[in-house]
C-alpha atoms as one frame of an Amber mdcrd trajectory, in Angstrom:
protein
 136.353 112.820 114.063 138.883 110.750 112.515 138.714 110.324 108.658 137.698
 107.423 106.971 138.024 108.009 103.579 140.617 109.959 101.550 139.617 111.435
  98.533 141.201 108.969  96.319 138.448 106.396  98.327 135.737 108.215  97.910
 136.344 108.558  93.697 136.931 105.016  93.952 133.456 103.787  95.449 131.709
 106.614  92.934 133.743 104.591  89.583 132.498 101.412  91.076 128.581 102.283
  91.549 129.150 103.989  87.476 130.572 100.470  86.725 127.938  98.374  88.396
 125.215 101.012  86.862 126.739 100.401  83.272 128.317  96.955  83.254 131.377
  98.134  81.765 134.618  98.980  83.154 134.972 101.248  79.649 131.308 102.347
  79.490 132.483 103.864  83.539 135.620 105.147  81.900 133.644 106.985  79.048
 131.538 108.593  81.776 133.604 109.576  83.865 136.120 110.714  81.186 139.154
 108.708  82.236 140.626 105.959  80.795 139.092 102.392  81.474 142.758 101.130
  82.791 141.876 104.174  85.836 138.577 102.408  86.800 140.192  99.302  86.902
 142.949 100.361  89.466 140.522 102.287  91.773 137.968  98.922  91.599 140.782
  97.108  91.969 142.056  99.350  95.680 138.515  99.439  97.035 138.299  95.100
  96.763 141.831  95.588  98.068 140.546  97.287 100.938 137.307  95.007 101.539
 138.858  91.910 101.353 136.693  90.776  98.667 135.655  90.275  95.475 133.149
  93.263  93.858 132.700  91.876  90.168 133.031  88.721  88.293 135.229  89.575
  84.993 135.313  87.913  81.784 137.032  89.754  78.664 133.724  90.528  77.182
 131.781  91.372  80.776 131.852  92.525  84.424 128.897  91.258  87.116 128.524
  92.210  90.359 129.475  89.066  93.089 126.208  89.153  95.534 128.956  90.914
  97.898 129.155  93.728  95.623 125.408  93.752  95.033 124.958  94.468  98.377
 127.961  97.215  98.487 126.725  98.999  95.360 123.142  99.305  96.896 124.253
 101.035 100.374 126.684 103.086  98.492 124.571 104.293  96.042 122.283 105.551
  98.681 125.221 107.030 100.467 126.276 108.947  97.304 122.611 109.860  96.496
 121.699 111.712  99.943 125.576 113.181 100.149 124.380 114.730  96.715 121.051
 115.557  97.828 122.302 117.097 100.800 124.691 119.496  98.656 121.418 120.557
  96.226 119.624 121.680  99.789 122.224 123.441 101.556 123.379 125.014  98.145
 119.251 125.806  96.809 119.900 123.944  94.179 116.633 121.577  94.735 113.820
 123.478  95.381 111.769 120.914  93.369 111.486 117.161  94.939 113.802 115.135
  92.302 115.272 111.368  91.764 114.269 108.029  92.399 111.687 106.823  94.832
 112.401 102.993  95.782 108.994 101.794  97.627 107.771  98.468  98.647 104.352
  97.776  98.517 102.030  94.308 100.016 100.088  92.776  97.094  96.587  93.879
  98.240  97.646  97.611  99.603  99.751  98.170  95.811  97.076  97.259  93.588
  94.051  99.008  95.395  95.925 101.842  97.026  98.858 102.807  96.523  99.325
 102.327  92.718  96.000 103.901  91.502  97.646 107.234  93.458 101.063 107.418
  91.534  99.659 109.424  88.592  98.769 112.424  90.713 101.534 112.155  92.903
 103.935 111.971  89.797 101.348 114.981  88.674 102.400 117.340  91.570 106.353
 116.200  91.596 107.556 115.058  87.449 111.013 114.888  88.361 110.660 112.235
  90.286 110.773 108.834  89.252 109.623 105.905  91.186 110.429 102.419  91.566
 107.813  99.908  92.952 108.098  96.486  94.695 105.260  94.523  95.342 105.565
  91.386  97.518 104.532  90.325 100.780 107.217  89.941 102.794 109.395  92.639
 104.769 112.561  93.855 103.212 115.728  95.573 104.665 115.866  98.695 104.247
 119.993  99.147 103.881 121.019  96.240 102.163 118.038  96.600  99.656 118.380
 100.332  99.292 114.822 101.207  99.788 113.010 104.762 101.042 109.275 103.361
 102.569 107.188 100.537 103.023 103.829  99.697 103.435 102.760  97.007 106.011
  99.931  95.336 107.524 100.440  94.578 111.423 103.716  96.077 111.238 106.433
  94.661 113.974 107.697  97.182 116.420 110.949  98.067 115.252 113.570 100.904
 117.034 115.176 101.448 113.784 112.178 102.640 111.648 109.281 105.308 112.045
 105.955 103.744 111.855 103.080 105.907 110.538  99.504 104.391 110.755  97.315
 104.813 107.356  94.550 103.286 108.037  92.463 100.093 109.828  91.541  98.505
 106.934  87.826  97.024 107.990  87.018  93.123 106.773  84.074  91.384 105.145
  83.033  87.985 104.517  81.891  87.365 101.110  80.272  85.251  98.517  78.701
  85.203  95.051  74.833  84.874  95.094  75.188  81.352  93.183  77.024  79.707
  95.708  74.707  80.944  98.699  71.631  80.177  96.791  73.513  76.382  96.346
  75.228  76.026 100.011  72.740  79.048 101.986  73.425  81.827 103.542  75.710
  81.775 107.223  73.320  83.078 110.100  75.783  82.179 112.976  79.423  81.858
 113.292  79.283  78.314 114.059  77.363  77.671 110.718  81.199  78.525 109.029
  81.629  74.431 109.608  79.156  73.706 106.960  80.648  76.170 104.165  83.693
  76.063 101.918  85.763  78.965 103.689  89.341  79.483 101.487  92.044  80.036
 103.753  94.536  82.421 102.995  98.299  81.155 104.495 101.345  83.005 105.134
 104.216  81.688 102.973 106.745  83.231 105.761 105.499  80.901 109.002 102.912
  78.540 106.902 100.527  79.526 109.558  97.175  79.926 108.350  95.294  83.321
 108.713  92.358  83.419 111.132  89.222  84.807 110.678  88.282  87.687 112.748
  84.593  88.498 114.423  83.014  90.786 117.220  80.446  88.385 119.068  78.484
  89.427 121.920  81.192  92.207 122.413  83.798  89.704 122.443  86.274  89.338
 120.056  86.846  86.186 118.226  88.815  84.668 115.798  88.207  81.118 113.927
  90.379  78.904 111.429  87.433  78.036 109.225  87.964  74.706 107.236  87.692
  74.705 103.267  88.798  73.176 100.136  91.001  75.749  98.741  94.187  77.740
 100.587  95.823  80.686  98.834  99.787  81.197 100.217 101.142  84.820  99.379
  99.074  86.257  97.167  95.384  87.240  98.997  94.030  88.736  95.748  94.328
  84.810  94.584  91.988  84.182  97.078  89.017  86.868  96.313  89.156  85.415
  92.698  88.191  82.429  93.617  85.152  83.512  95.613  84.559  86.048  92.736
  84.301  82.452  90.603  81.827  80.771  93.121  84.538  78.747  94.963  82.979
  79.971  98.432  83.343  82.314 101.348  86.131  84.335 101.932  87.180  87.348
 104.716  89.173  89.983 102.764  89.211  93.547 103.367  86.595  95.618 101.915
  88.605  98.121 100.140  89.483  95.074  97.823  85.859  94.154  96.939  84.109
  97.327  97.297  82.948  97.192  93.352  82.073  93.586  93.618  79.780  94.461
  96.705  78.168  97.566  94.726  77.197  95.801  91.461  76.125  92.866  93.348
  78.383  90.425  91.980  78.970  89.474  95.732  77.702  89.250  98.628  78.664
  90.252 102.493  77.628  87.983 104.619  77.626  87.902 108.617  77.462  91.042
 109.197  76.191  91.426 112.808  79.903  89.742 113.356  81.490  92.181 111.544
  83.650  95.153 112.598  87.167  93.960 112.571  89.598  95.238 110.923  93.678
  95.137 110.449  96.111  98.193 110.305  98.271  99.078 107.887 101.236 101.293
 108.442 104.111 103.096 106.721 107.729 102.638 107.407 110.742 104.573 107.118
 114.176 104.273 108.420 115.199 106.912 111.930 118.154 109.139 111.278 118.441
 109.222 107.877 118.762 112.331 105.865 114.877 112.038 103.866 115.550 113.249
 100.372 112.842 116.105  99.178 111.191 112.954  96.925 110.775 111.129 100.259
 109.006 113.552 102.222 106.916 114.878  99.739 105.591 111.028  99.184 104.951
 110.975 103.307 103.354 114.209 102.778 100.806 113.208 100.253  99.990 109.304
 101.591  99.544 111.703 104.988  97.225 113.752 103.209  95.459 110.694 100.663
  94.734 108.714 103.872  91.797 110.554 104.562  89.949 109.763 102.526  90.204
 105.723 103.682  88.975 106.235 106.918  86.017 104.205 108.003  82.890 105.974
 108.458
């Protein structure tokens, strides 16, 4: 195979990801124990060599250009599983180590994921971990992270998909507002109810309801006076505040539904549920810190499992 780098390259890209890490061509120098004039020249061959600007200088500061945000982050991960890969082969990491970049749905971070990091960080100390919680989906590359979490995850070629659970729904209410509007008997008695609708801020589509009726599944856009975009734990507030009905999954509200503070409702339509899964990119070297995380959702997950 025909190189691509020489070794004077590879230095190069390792003094600009110090640089970007310490905002200082002279903080990199003092690092790397050369003199800041050397970082300079070898930032100055690699933008030579890209055709493009990596930092925006001023004589007090440096700042990465959003081309060299998006460099730093795949190189950094290049340099990080080159190193890793040396600690393995060498026995040098027998303990899972570093940083652990995950991205995590609102709903899924807050009531499952995040409750789980003490132990985890219990069983593995040396590893550190850095959480992003948002709904949307994120690239894995140019963002630089190890897993995701997703609900109805796309088929994708590039990534490994690992099912965690099908996370069952519920309708639900506070007993004020069914003792003021009355409790839903039917599906078709939705119309007369204030049903908050939960909308996606990707599409602007609006989430449907879903049902089992007579063995047949169904699903309805309910009408209501309130619509929650991006967040669906806005959403459960409000019901938890009288505003109405609201589908949500029950892993969200299973307190609320044990002290009473609300209600499930319909429940001879009930039964549906939506899957979430766990991502991770194919053919990539998975640090120790990454497995060991797989490992222990793997093992955690059983304890979601529906009944």
């Amino acid at each position: 195979m025909r190189r691509h780098f020489d070794d004077v390259q590879l230095g190069s890209i390792e003094l600009f990801c110090l640089a970007a890490e310490l905002g200082s061509f002279t903080a990199a120098a003092q690092e790397a124990g050369i003199t800041p004039a050397a970082v300079s020249r070898a930032i100055s061959r690699l933008e030579e060599r890209l055709g493009a600007r990596l930092f925006t200088r001023t004589t007090r500061s440096i700042r990465l250009t959003d081309s060299g945000n998006g460099y730093y982050r795949q190189c950094r991960q290049a340099l990080t599983q080159l190193v890793e890969a040396e600690r393995e082969v060498s026995g040098q990491q027998q303990q899972p180590a570093g940083t652990l970049r995950i991205s995590l749905p609102t709903t899924y971070g807050h009531h499952r994921i995040l409750p789980l990091l003490p132990e985890f960080r219990g069983r593995y100390p040396q590893v550190k971990v850095d959480i992003h919680i948002a709904n949307r989906n994120i690239d894995f590359v140019s963002e630089g992270y190890d897993l995701a979490i997703r609900v109805r995850a796309q088929p994708d070629s590039t990534l490994i998909a690992r099912h965690l659970e099908d996370a069952a729904l519920v309708v639900v209410a506070t007993p004020a507002y069914l003792t003021k509007a009355g409790v839903p008997q039917s599906l078709d008695q939705l119309a007369g109810h204030d049903c908050i609708q939960f909308e996606l801020p990707s599409s602007g589509r609006r989430i449907p309801w879903l049902f089992n009726e007579a063995g047949t599944e169904r699903e309805l856009l309910a009408e209501g006076s309130y619509c929650v975009s991006d967040d669906v734990l806005g959403g459960v507030t409000l019901a938890k505040h009288g505003a109405g009905l609201f589908q949500t999954y029950r892993f969200i509200v299973e307190k609320e539904l044990a002290d009473g503070s609300l209600v499930e409702v319909l429940q001879p339509f009930g039964g549906r549920s939506r899957p979430y899964t766990l991502l991770y990119p194919q053919n990539r070297h998975l640090p120790l810190r990454v497995r060991a995380f797989i490992d222990f959702l793997m093992e955690q997950r059983r304890h979601w499992q529906r009944p």
